[in-house]
PDB file of C-alpha atoms in Angstrom:
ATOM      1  CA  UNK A   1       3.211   1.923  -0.248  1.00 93.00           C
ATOM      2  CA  UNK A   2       3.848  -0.586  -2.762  1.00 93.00           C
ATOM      3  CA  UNK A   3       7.002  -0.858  -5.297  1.00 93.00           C
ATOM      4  CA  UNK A   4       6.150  -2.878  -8.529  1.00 89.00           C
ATOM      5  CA  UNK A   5       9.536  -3.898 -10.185  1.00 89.00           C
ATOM      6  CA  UNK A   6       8.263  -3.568 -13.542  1.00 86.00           C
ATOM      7  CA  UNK A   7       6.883   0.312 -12.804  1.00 88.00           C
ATOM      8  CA  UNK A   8       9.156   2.981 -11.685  1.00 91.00           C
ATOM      9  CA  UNK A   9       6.642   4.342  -9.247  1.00 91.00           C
ATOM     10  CA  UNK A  10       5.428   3.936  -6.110  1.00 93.00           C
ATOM     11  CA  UNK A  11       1.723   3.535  -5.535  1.00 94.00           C
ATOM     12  CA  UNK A  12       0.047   3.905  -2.407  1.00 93.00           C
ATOM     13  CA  UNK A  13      -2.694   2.081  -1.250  1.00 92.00           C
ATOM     14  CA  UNK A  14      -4.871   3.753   0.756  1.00 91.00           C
ATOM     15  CA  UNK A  15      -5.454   6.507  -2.485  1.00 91.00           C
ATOM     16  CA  UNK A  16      -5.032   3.694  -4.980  1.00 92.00           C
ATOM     17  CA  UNK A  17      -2.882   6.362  -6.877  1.00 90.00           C
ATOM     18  CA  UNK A  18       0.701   6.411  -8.251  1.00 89.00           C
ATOM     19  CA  UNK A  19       3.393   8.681  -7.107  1.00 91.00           C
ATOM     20  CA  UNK A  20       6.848   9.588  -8.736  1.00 92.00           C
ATOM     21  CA  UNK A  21       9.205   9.368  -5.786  1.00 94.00           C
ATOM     22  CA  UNK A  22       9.708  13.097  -4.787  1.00 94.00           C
ATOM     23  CA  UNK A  23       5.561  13.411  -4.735  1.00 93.00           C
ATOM     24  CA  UNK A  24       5.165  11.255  -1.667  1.00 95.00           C
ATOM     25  CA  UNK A  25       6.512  13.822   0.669  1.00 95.00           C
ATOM     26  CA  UNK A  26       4.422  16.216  -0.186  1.00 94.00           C
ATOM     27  CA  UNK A  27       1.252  13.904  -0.202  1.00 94.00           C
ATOM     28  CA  UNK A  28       1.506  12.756   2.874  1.00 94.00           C
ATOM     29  CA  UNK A  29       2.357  16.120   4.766  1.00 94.00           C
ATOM     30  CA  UNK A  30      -0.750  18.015   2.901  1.00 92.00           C
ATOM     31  CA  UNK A  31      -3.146  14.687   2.389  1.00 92.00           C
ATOM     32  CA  UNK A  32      -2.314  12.439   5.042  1.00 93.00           C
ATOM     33  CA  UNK A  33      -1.746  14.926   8.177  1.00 92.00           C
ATOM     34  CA  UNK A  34      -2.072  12.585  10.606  1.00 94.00           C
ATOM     35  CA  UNK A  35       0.947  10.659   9.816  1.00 94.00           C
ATOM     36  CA  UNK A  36       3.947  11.529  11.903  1.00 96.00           C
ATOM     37  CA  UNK A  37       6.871  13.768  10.685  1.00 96.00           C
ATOM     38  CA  UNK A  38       9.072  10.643  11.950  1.00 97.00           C
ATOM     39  CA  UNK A  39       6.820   8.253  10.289  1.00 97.00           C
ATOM     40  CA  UNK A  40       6.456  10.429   6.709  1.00 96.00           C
ATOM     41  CA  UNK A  41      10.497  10.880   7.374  1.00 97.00           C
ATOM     42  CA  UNK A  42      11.040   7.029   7.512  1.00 97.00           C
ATOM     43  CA  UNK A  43       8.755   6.137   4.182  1.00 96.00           C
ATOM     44  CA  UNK A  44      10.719   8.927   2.515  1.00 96.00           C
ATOM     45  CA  UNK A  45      13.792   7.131   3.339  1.00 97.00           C
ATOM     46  CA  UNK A  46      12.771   3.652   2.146  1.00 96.00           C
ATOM     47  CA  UNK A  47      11.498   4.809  -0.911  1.00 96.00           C
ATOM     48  CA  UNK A  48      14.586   7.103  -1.394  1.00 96.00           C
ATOM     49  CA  UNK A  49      17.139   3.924  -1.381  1.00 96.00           C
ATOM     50  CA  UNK A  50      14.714   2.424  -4.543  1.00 96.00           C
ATOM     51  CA  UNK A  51      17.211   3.467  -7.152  1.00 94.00           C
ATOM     52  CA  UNK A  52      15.163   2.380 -10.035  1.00 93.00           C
ATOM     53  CA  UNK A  53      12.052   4.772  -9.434  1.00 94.00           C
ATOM     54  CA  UNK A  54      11.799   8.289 -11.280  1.00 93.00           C
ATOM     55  CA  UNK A  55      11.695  10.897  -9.411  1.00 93.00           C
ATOM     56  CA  UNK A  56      10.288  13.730 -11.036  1.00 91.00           C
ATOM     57  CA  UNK A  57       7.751  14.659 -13.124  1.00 88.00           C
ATOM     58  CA  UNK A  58      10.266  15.115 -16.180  1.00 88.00           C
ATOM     59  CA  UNK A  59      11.335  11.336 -15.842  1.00 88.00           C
ATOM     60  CA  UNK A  60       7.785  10.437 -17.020  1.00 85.00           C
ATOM     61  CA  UNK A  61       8.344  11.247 -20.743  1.00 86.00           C
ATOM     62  CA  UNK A  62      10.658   8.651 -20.802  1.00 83.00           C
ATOM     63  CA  UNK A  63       8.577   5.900 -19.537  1.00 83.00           C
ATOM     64  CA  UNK A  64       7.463   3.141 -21.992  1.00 78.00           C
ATOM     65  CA  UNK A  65       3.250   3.572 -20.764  1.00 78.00           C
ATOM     66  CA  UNK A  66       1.390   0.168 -20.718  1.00 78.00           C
ATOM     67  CA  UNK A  67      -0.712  -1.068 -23.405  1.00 83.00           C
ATOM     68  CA  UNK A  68      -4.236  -0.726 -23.114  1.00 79.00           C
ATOM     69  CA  UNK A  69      -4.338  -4.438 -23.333  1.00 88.00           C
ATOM     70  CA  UNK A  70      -2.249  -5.879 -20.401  1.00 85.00           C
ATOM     71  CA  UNK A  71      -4.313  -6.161 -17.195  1.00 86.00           C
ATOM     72  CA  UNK A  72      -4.412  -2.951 -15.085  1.00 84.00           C
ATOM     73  CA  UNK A  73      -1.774  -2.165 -12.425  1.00 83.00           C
ATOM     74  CA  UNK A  74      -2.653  -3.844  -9.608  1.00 79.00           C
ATOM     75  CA  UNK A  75      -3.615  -1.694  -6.402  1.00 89.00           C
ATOM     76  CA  UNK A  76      -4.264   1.515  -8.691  1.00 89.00           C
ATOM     77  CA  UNK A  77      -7.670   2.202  -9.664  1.00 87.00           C
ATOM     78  CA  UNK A  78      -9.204   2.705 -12.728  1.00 81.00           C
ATOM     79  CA  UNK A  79      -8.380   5.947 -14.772  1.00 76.00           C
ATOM     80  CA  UNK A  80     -11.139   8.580 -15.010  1.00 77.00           C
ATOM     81  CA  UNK A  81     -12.745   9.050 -18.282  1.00 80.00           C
ATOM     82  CA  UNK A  82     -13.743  12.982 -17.788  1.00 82.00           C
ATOM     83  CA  UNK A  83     -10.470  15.093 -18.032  1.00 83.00           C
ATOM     84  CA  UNK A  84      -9.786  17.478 -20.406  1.00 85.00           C
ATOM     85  CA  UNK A  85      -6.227  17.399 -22.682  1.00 83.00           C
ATOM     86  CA  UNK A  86      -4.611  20.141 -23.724  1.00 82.00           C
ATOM     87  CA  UNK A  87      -4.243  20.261 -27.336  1.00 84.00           C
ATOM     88  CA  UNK A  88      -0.295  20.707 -27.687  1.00 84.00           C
ATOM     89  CA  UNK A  89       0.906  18.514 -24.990  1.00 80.00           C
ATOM     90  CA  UNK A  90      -0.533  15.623 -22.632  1.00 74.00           C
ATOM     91  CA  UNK A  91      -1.797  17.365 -19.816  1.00 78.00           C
ATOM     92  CA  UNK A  92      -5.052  16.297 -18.366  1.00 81.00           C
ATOM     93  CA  UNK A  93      -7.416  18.035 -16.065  1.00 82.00           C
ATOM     94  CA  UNK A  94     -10.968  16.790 -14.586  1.00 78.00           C
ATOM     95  CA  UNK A  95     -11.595  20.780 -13.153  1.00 76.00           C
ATOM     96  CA  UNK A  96     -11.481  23.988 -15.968  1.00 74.00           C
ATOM     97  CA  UNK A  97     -10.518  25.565 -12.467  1.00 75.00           C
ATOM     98  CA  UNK A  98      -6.980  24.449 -11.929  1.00 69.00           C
ATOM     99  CA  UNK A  99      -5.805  24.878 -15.986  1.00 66.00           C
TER     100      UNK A  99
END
């Protein structure tokens, strides 16, 4: 896991994905099964003691996005260009499945 100073999130590297803090629990215990309760247990903790990260999904309204003109985030990869957006709010989806 990385912690970028300017970004309140944590991204992990082996997905190349972002993660509000109380996410990474839960993706490592249902993605990542081979990692140890002790070990998932101990990243928890270290991110836990970032103060500045959000931590829930809510706390993302408030954060100032990038402009689509600095570089990309390092370590993340590039955004996917088939979702679908609901009309009324942001919510994006890649499968019709899951709305």
């Amino acid at each position: 896991f990385i912690y970028i100073p300017e970004f309140p999130i944590i991204i992990y590297k082996v997905c190349k994905y972002r993660y509000i803090a109380n996410a990474v629990r839960r993706h490592l215990e249902y993605i990542h099964t081979i990692i140890s309760a002790e070990e998932v247990n101990t990243i928890v903790k270290k991110i836990d003691a970032i103060p500045e990260l959000i931590r829930i999904r809510n706390g993302l309204d408030k954060f100032p996005f990038p402009l689509p003109t600095i570089k990309p985030i390092p370590y993340i990869k590039a955004p996917k260009t088939n979702g679908l957006g609901c009309n009324k709010c942001s919510y994006i989806i890649q499968d019709q499945r899951n709305i």
